[in-house]
Tab-separated table of C-alpha atoms in Angstrom:
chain	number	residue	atom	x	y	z
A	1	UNK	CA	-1.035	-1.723	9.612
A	2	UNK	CA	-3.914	-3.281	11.306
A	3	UNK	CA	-7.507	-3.145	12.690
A	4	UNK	CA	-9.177	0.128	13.941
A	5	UNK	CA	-10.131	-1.499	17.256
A	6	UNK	CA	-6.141	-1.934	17.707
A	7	UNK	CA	-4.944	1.401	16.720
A	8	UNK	CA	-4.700	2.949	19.841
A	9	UNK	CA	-2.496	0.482	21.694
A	10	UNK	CA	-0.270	0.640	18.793
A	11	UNK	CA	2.252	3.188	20.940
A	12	UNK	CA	3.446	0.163	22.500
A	13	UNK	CA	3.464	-2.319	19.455
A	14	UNK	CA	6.433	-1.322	16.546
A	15	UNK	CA	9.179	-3.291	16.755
A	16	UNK	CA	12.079	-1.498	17.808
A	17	UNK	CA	15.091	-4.451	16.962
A	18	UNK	CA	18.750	-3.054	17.349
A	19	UNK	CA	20.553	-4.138	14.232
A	20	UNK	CA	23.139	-7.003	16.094
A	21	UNK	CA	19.314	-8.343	17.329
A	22	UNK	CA	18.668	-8.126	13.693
A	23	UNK	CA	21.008	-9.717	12.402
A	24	UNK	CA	21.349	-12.207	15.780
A	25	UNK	CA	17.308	-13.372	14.146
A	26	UNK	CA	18.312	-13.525	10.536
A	27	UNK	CA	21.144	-16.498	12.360
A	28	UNK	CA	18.871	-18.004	14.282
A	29	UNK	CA	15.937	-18.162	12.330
A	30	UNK	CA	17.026	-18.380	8.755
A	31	UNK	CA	20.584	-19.967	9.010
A	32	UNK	CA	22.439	-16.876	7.482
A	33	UNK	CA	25.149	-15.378	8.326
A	34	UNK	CA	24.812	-11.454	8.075
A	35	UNK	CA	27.758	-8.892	6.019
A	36	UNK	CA	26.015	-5.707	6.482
A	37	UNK	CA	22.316	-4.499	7.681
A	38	UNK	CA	20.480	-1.180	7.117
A	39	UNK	CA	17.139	-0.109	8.490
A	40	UNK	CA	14.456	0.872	6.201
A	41	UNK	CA	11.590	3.371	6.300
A	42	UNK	CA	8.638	1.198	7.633
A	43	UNK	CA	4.991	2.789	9.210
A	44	UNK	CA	4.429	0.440	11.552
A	45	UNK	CA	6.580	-2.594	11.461
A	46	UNK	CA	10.286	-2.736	11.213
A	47	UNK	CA	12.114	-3.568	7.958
A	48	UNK	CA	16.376	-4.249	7.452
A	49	UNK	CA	18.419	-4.343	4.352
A	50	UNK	CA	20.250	-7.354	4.844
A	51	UNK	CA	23.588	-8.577	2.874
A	52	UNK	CA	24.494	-12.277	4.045
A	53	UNK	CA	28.554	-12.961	3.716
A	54	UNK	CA	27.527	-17.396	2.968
A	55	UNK	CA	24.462	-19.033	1.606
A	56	UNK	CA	25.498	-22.594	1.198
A	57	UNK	CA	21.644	-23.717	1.532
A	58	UNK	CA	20.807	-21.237	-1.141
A	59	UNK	CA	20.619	-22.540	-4.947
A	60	UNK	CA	19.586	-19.175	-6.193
A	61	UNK	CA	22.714	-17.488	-5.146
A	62	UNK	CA	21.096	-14.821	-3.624
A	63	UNK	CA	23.105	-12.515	-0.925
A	64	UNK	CA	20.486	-9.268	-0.404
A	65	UNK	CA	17.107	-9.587	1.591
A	66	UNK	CA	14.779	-7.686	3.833
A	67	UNK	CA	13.783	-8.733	6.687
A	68	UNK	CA	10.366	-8.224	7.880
A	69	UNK	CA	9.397	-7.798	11.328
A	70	UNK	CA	5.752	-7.478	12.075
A	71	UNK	CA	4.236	-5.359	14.703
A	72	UNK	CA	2.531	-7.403	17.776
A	73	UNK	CA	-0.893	-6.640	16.847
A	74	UNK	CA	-0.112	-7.430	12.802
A	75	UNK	CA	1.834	-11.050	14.352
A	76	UNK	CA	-1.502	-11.598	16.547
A	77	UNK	CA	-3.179	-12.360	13.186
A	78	UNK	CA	-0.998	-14.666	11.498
A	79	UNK	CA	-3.406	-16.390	8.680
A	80	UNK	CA	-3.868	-12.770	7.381
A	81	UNK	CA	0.383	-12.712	7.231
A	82	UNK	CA	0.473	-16.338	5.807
A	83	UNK	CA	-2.078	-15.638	2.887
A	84	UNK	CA	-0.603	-11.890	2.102
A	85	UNK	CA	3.082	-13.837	1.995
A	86	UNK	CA	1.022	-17.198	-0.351
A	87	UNK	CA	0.087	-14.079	-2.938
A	88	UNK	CA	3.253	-12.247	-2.941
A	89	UNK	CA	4.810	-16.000	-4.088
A	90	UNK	CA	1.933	-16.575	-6.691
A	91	UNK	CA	2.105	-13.412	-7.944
A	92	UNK	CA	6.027	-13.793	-8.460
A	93	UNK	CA	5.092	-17.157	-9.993
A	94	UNK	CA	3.081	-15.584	-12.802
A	95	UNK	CA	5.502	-12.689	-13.661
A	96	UNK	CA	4.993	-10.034	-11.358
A	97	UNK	CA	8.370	-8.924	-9.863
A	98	UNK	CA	7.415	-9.434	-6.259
A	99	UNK	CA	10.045	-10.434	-3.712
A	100	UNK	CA	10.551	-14.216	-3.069
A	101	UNK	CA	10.513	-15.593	0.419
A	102	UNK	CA	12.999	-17.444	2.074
A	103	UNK	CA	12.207	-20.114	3.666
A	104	UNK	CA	13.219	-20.859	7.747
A	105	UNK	CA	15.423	-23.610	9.051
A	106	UNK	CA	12.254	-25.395	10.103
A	107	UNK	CA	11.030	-25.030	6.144
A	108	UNK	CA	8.297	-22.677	7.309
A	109	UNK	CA	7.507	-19.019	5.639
A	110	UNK	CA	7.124	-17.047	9.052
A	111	UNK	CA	8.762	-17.465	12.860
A	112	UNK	CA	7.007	-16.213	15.607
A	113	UNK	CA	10.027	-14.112	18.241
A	114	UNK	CA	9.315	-13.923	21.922
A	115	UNK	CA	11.019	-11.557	23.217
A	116	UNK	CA	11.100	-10.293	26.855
A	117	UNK	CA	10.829	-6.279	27.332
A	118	UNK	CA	11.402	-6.782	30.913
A	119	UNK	CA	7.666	-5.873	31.674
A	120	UNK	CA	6.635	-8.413	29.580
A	121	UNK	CA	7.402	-10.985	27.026
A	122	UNK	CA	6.145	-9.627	23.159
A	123	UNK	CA	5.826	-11.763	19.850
A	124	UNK	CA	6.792	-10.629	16.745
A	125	UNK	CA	6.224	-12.913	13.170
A	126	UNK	CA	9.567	-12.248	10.977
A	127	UNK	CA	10.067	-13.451	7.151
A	128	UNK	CA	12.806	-12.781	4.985
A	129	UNK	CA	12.029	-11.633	1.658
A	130	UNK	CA	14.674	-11.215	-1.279
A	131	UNK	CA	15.754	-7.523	-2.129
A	132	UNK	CA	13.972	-5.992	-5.338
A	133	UNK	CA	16.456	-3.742	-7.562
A	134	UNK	CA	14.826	-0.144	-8.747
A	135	UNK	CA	14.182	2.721	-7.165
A	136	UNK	CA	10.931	4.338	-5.737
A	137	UNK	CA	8.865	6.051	-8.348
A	138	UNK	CA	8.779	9.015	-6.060
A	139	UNK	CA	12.442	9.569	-6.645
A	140	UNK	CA	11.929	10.250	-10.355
A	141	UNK	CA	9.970	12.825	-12.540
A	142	UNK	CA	6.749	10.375	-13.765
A	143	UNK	CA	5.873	10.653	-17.202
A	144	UNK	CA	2.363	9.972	-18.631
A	145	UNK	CA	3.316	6.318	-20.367
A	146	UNK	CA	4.497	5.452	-16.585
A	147	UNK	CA	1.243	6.520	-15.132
A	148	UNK	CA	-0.705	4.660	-17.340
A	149	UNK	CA	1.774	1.408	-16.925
A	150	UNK	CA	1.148	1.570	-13.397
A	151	UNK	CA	-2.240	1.638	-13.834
A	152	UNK	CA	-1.833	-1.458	-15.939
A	153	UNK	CA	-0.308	-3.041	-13.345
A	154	UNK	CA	-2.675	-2.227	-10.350
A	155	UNK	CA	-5.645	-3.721	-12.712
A	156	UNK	CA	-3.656	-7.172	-14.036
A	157	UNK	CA	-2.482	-7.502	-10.134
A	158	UNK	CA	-6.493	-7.640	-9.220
A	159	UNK	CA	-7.405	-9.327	-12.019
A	160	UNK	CA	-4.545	-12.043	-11.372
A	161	UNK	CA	-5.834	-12.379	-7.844
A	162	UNK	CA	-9.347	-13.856	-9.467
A	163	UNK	CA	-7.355	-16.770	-9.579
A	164	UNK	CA	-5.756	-16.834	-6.260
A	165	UNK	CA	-6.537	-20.251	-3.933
A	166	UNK	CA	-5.999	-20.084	-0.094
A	167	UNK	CA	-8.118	-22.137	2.723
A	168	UNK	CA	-7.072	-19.210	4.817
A	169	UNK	CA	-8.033	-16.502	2.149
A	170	UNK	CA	-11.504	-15.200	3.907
A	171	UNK	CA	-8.883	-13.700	6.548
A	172	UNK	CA	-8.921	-11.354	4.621
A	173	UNK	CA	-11.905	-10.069	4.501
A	174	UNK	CA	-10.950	-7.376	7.830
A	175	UNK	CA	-14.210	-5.858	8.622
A	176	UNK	CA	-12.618	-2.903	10.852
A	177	UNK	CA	-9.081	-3.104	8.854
A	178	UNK	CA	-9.012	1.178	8.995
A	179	UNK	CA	-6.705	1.202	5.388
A	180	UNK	CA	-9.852	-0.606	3.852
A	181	UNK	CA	-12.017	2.331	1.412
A	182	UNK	CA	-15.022	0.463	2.815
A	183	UNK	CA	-13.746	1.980	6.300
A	184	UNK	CA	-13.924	5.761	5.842
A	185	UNK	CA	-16.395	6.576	8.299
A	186	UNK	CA	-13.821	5.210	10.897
A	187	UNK	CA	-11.671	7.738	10.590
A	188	UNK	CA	-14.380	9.746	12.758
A	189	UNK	CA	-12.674	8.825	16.147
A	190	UNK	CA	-9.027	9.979	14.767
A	191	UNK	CA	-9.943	13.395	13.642
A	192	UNK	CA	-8.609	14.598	16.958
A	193	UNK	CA	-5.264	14.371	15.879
A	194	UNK	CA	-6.078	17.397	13.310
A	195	UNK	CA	-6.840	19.828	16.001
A	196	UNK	CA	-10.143	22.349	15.394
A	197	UNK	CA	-8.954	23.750	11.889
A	198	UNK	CA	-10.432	23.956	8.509
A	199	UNK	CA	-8.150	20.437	7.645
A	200	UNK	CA	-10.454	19.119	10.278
A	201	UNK	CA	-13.803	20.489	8.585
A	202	UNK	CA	-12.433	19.351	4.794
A	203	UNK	CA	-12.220	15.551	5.934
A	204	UNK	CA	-15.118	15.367	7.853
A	205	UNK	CA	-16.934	17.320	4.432
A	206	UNK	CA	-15.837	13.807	2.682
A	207	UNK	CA	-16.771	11.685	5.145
A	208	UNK	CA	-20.245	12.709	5.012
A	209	UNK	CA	-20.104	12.771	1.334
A	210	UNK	CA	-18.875	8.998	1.012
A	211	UNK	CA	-21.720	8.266	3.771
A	212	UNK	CA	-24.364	9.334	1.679
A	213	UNK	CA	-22.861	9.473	-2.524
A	214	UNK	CA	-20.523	5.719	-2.000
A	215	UNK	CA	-21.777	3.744	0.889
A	216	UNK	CA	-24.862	3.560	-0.588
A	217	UNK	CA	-23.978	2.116	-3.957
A	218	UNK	CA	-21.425	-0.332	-2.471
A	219	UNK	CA	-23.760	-3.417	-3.853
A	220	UNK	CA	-22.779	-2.117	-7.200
A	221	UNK	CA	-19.432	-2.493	-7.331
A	222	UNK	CA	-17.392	-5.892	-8.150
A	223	UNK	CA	-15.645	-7.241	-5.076
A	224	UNK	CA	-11.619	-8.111	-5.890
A	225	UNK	CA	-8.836	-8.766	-3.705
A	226	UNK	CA	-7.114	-5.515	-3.494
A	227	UNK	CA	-3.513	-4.434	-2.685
A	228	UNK	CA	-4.645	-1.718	-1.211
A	229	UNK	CA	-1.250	0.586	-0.938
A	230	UNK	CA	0.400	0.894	-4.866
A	231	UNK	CA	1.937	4.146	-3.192
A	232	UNK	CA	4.863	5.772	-4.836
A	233	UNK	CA	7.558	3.907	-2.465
A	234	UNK	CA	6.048	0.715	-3.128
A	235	UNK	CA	6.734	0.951	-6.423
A	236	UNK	CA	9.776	0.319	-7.843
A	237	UNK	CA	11.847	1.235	-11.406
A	238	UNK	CA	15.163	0.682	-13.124
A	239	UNK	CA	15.405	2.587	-16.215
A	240	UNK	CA	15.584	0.957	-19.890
A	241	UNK	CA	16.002	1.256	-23.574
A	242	UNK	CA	12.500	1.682	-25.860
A	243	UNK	CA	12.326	0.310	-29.324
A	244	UNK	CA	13.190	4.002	-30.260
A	245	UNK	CA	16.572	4.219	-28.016
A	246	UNK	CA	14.770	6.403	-25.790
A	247	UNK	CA	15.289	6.260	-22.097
A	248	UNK	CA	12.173	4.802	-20.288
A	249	UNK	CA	12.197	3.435	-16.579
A	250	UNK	CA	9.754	0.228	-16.069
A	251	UNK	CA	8.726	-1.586	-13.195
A	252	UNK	CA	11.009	-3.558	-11.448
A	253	UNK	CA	9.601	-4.434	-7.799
A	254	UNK	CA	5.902	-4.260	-6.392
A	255	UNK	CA	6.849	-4.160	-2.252
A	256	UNK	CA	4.777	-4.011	0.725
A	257	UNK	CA	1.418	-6.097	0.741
A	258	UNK	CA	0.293	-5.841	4.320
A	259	UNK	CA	-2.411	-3.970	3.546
A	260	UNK	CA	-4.213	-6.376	1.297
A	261	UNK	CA	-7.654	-7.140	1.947
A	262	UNK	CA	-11.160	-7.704	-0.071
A	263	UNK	CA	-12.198	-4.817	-1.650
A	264	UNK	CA	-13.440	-3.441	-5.226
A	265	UNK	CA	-11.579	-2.816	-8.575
A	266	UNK	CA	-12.767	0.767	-8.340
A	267	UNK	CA	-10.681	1.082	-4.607
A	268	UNK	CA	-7.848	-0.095	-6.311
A	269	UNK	CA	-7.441	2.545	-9.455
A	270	UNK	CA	-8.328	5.135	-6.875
A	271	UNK	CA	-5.687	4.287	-4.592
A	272	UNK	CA	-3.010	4.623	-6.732
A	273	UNK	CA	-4.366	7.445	-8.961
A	274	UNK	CA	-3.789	9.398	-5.397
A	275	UNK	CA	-0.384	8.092	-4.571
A	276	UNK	CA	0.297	8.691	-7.724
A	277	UNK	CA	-0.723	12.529	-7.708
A	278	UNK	CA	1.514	12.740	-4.569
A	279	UNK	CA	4.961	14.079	-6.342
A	280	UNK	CA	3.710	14.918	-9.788
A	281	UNK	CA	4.107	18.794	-10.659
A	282	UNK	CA	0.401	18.110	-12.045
A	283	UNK	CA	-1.551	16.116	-10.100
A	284	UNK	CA	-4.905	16.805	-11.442
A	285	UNK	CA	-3.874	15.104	-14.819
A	286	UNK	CA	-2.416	12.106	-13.066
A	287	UNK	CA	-6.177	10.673	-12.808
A	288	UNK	CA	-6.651	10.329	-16.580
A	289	UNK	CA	-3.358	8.322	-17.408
A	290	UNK	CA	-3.700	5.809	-14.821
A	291	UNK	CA	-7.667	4.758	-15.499
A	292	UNK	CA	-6.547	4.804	-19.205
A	293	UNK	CA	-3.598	2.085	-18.078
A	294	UNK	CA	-6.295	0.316	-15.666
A	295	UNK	CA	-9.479	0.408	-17.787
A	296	UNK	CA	-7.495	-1.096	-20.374
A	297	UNK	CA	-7.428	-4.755	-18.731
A	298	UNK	CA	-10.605	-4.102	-16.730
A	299	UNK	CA	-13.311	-0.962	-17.753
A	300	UNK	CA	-14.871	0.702	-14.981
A	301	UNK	CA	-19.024	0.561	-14.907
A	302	UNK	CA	-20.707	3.302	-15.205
A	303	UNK	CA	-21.828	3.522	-11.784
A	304	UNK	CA	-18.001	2.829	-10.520
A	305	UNK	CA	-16.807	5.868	-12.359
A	306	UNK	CA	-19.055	7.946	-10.876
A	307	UNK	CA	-17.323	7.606	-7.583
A	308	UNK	CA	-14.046	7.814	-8.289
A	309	UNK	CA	-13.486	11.379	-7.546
A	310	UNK	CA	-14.823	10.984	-3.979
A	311	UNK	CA	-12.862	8.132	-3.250
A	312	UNK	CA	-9.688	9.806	-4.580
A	313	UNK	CA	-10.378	12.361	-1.905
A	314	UNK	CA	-11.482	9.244	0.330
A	315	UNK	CA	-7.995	8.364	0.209
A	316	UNK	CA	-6.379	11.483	1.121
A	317	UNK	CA	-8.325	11.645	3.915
A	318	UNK	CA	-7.466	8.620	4.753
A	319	UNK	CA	-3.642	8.916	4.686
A	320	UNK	CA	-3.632	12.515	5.953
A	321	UNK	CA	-5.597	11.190	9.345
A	322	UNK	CA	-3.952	8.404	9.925
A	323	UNK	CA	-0.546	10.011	9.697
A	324	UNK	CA	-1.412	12.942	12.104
A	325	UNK	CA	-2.395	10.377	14.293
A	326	UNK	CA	0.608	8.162	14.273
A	327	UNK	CA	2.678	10.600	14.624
A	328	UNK	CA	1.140	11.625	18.024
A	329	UNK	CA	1.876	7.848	18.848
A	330	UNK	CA	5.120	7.553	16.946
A	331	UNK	CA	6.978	11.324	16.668
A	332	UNK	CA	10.337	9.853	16.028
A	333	UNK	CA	9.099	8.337	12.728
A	334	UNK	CA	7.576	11.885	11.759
A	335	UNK	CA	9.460	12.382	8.939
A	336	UNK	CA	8.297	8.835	7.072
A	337	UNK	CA	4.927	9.207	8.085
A	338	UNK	CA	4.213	12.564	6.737
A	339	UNK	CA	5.327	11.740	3.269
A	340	UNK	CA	1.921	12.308	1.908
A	341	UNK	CA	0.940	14.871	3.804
A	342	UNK	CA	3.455	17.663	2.247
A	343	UNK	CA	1.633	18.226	-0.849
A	344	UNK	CA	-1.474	15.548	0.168
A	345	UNK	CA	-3.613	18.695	1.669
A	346	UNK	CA	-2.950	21.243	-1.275
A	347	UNK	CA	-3.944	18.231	-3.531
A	348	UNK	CA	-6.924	17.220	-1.740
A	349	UNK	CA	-7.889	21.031	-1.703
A	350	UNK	CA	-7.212	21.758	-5.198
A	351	UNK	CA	-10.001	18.518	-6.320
A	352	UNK	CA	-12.562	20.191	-3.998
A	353	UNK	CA	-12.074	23.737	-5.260
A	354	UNK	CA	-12.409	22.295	-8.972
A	355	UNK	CA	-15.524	20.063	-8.066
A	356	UNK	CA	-16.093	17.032	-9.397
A	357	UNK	CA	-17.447	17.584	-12.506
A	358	UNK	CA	-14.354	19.690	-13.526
A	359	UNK	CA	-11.892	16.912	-12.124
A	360	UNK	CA	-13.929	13.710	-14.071
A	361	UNK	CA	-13.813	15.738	-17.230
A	362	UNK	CA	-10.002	16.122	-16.809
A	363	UNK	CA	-9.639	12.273	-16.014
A	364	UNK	CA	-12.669	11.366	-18.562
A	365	UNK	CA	-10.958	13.031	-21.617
A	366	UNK	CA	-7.555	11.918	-21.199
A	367	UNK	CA	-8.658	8.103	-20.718
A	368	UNK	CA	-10.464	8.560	-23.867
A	369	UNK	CA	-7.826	9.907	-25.607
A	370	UNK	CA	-5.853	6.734	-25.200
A	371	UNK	CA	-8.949	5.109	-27.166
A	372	UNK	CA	-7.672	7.151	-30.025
A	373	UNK	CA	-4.292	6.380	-29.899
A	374	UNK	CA	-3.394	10.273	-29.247
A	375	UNK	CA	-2.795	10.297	-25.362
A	376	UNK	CA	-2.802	13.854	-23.624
């Protein structure tokens, strides 16, 4: 995904490889010889499953990747690629099951692709990142111990990232990066793509509420690299055994960090409380389990709690926009990019029926139970 000032020429921009061009680049670029390629569900770029038949110059024996091709506009910024595909690696490196990154034949982490439409002649960065095992957490029933694993997880990722060296890294601060929480206000030039209906009147409701309630108290909040998108398909499980025989699933793959930038703690544990509230059969109690899971490696201020709830909703706005308006742009890919969008506006509904002081009290209590050891 990429800047606002971008978005609309982004018609022309997703990659749209055939799979013997695929697997023609995964040759040419990465010396491997492909078995078998699948596409995968991608937004905006273009992702394979790719099963390679040799790897002599591979001492890790591995035979599954994807391969990641960037949109033009994404491949026209490539120290924000470099340093997003530097953290996946140091994450890996201190126990985070990202993907690792094969390397090209020139020994280099990306390859820029011309390639010539005809019309013109368009550039696309590619990598090749190993396959994680699991499956997404939206194809199983969450239970609360998940939630509040994941939440874990979001807050050790950020809190990892404190540590995180790049000379490139300040690319990542994306001032008009339209996935960015900072960014909500942008959304004002995409609410077209709703039509004139009371969807239309709920988002721009939040927008004026995060104008005046979290704009103004952004000076308040700790600044953090965030990942920006822990949605439930970027989050993966294999199931396992608990010290009581029980069957559990735990993480097995974090995917997807495109849409990394600098942020704030409190963006982070709101992001995925609403991904996370996305498939559960009760979403308002998803809130509570998760800020349990993330307050539990770093506590929220006072101030930061106090505008969760609006950027919860921040988020669904967010998502719900932005996939109205790429599917305008991108109607083939409908069915991937309205994922959220099924249950997102009953969701986003429900929390502004309830108001927020019926919502917090919800999340408040069941974080606090997990003080007491008796989690709701």
């Amino acid at each position: 995904m990429s800047n606002v000032d971008e978005q609309p020429s982004r018609a022309l921009t997703k990659p749209t490889f055939s799979e013997a061009q695929a697997c023609a680049l995964v040759e040419s670029v990465f010396g491997l010889k492909v078995s078998e390629i699948q596409p995968l569900p991608s937004y905006d770029d273009q992702n394979f499953h790719v099963c390679i038949s040799r790897a002599e110059d591979t001492t890790d024996g591995t035979t599954e990747y994807v391969l990641k091709v960037s949109n033009t506009e994404s491949s026209k910024t490539p120290d924000v690629i470099e340093v997003q595909t530097h953290i996946i690696l140091f994450l890996r490196a201190a126990g985070f099951p990202t993907a690792s990154v094969r390397r090209t034949k020139e020994d280099n982490l990306t390859s820029l692709v011309s390639v010539d439409s005809g019309s013109e002649i368009k550039s696309y960065l590619v990598r090749l990142m190993t396959y994680l095992p699991g499956k997404p957490i939206a194809n199983i029933p969450i239970s609360p111990q998940l939630l509040y694993e994941i939440g874990r997880l979001a807050a050790k990722l950020d809190k990892t990232l404190e540590k995180f060296h790049h000379p490139k890294l300040s690319s990542l601060h994306q001032e008009n990066f339209i996935w960015n929480l900072k960014n909500i206000p942008l959304l004002e030039k995409y609410l077209y793509a709703l039509g004139q209906n009371r969807n239309r009147e709920i988002v721009e409701q939040v927008i004026q509420l995060f104008k005046d309630e979290v704009m103004t108290k952004f000076h308040h909040f700790r600044e953090c690299i965030n990942h920006g998108d822990l949605n439930d398909h970027n989050i993966l499980v294999e199931p396992s055994k608990s010290a009581l025989g029980d069957s559990v699933y735990q993480v097995s793959g974090i995917l997807d960090f495109d849409d990394m930038s600098y942020g704030y703690y409190v963006f982070e544990v709101a992001i995925t409380i609403m991904y996370m509230m996305i498939e559960s059969k009760n979403p308002i109690q998803v809130g509570g389990h998760v800020l349990a899971g993330f307050e539990s490696v770093i506590p929220l201020t006072p101030i930061e709690r106090g505008v969760l709830f609006l950027l919860v909703c921040s988020r669904f706005c967010q998502s719900l926009v932005m996939a109205a308006y790429s599917c305008q742009l991108y109607p083939e890919n409908k069915e991937y990019l309205m994922i959220t969008a099924k249950a997102g506006w009953k969701h986003l509904q429900q929390m502004l029926d309830m108001g927020q002081g019926a919502v917090e009290e919800i999340w408040f209590d069941t974080a606090r139970s997990y003080e007491s050891g008796v989690s709701m």
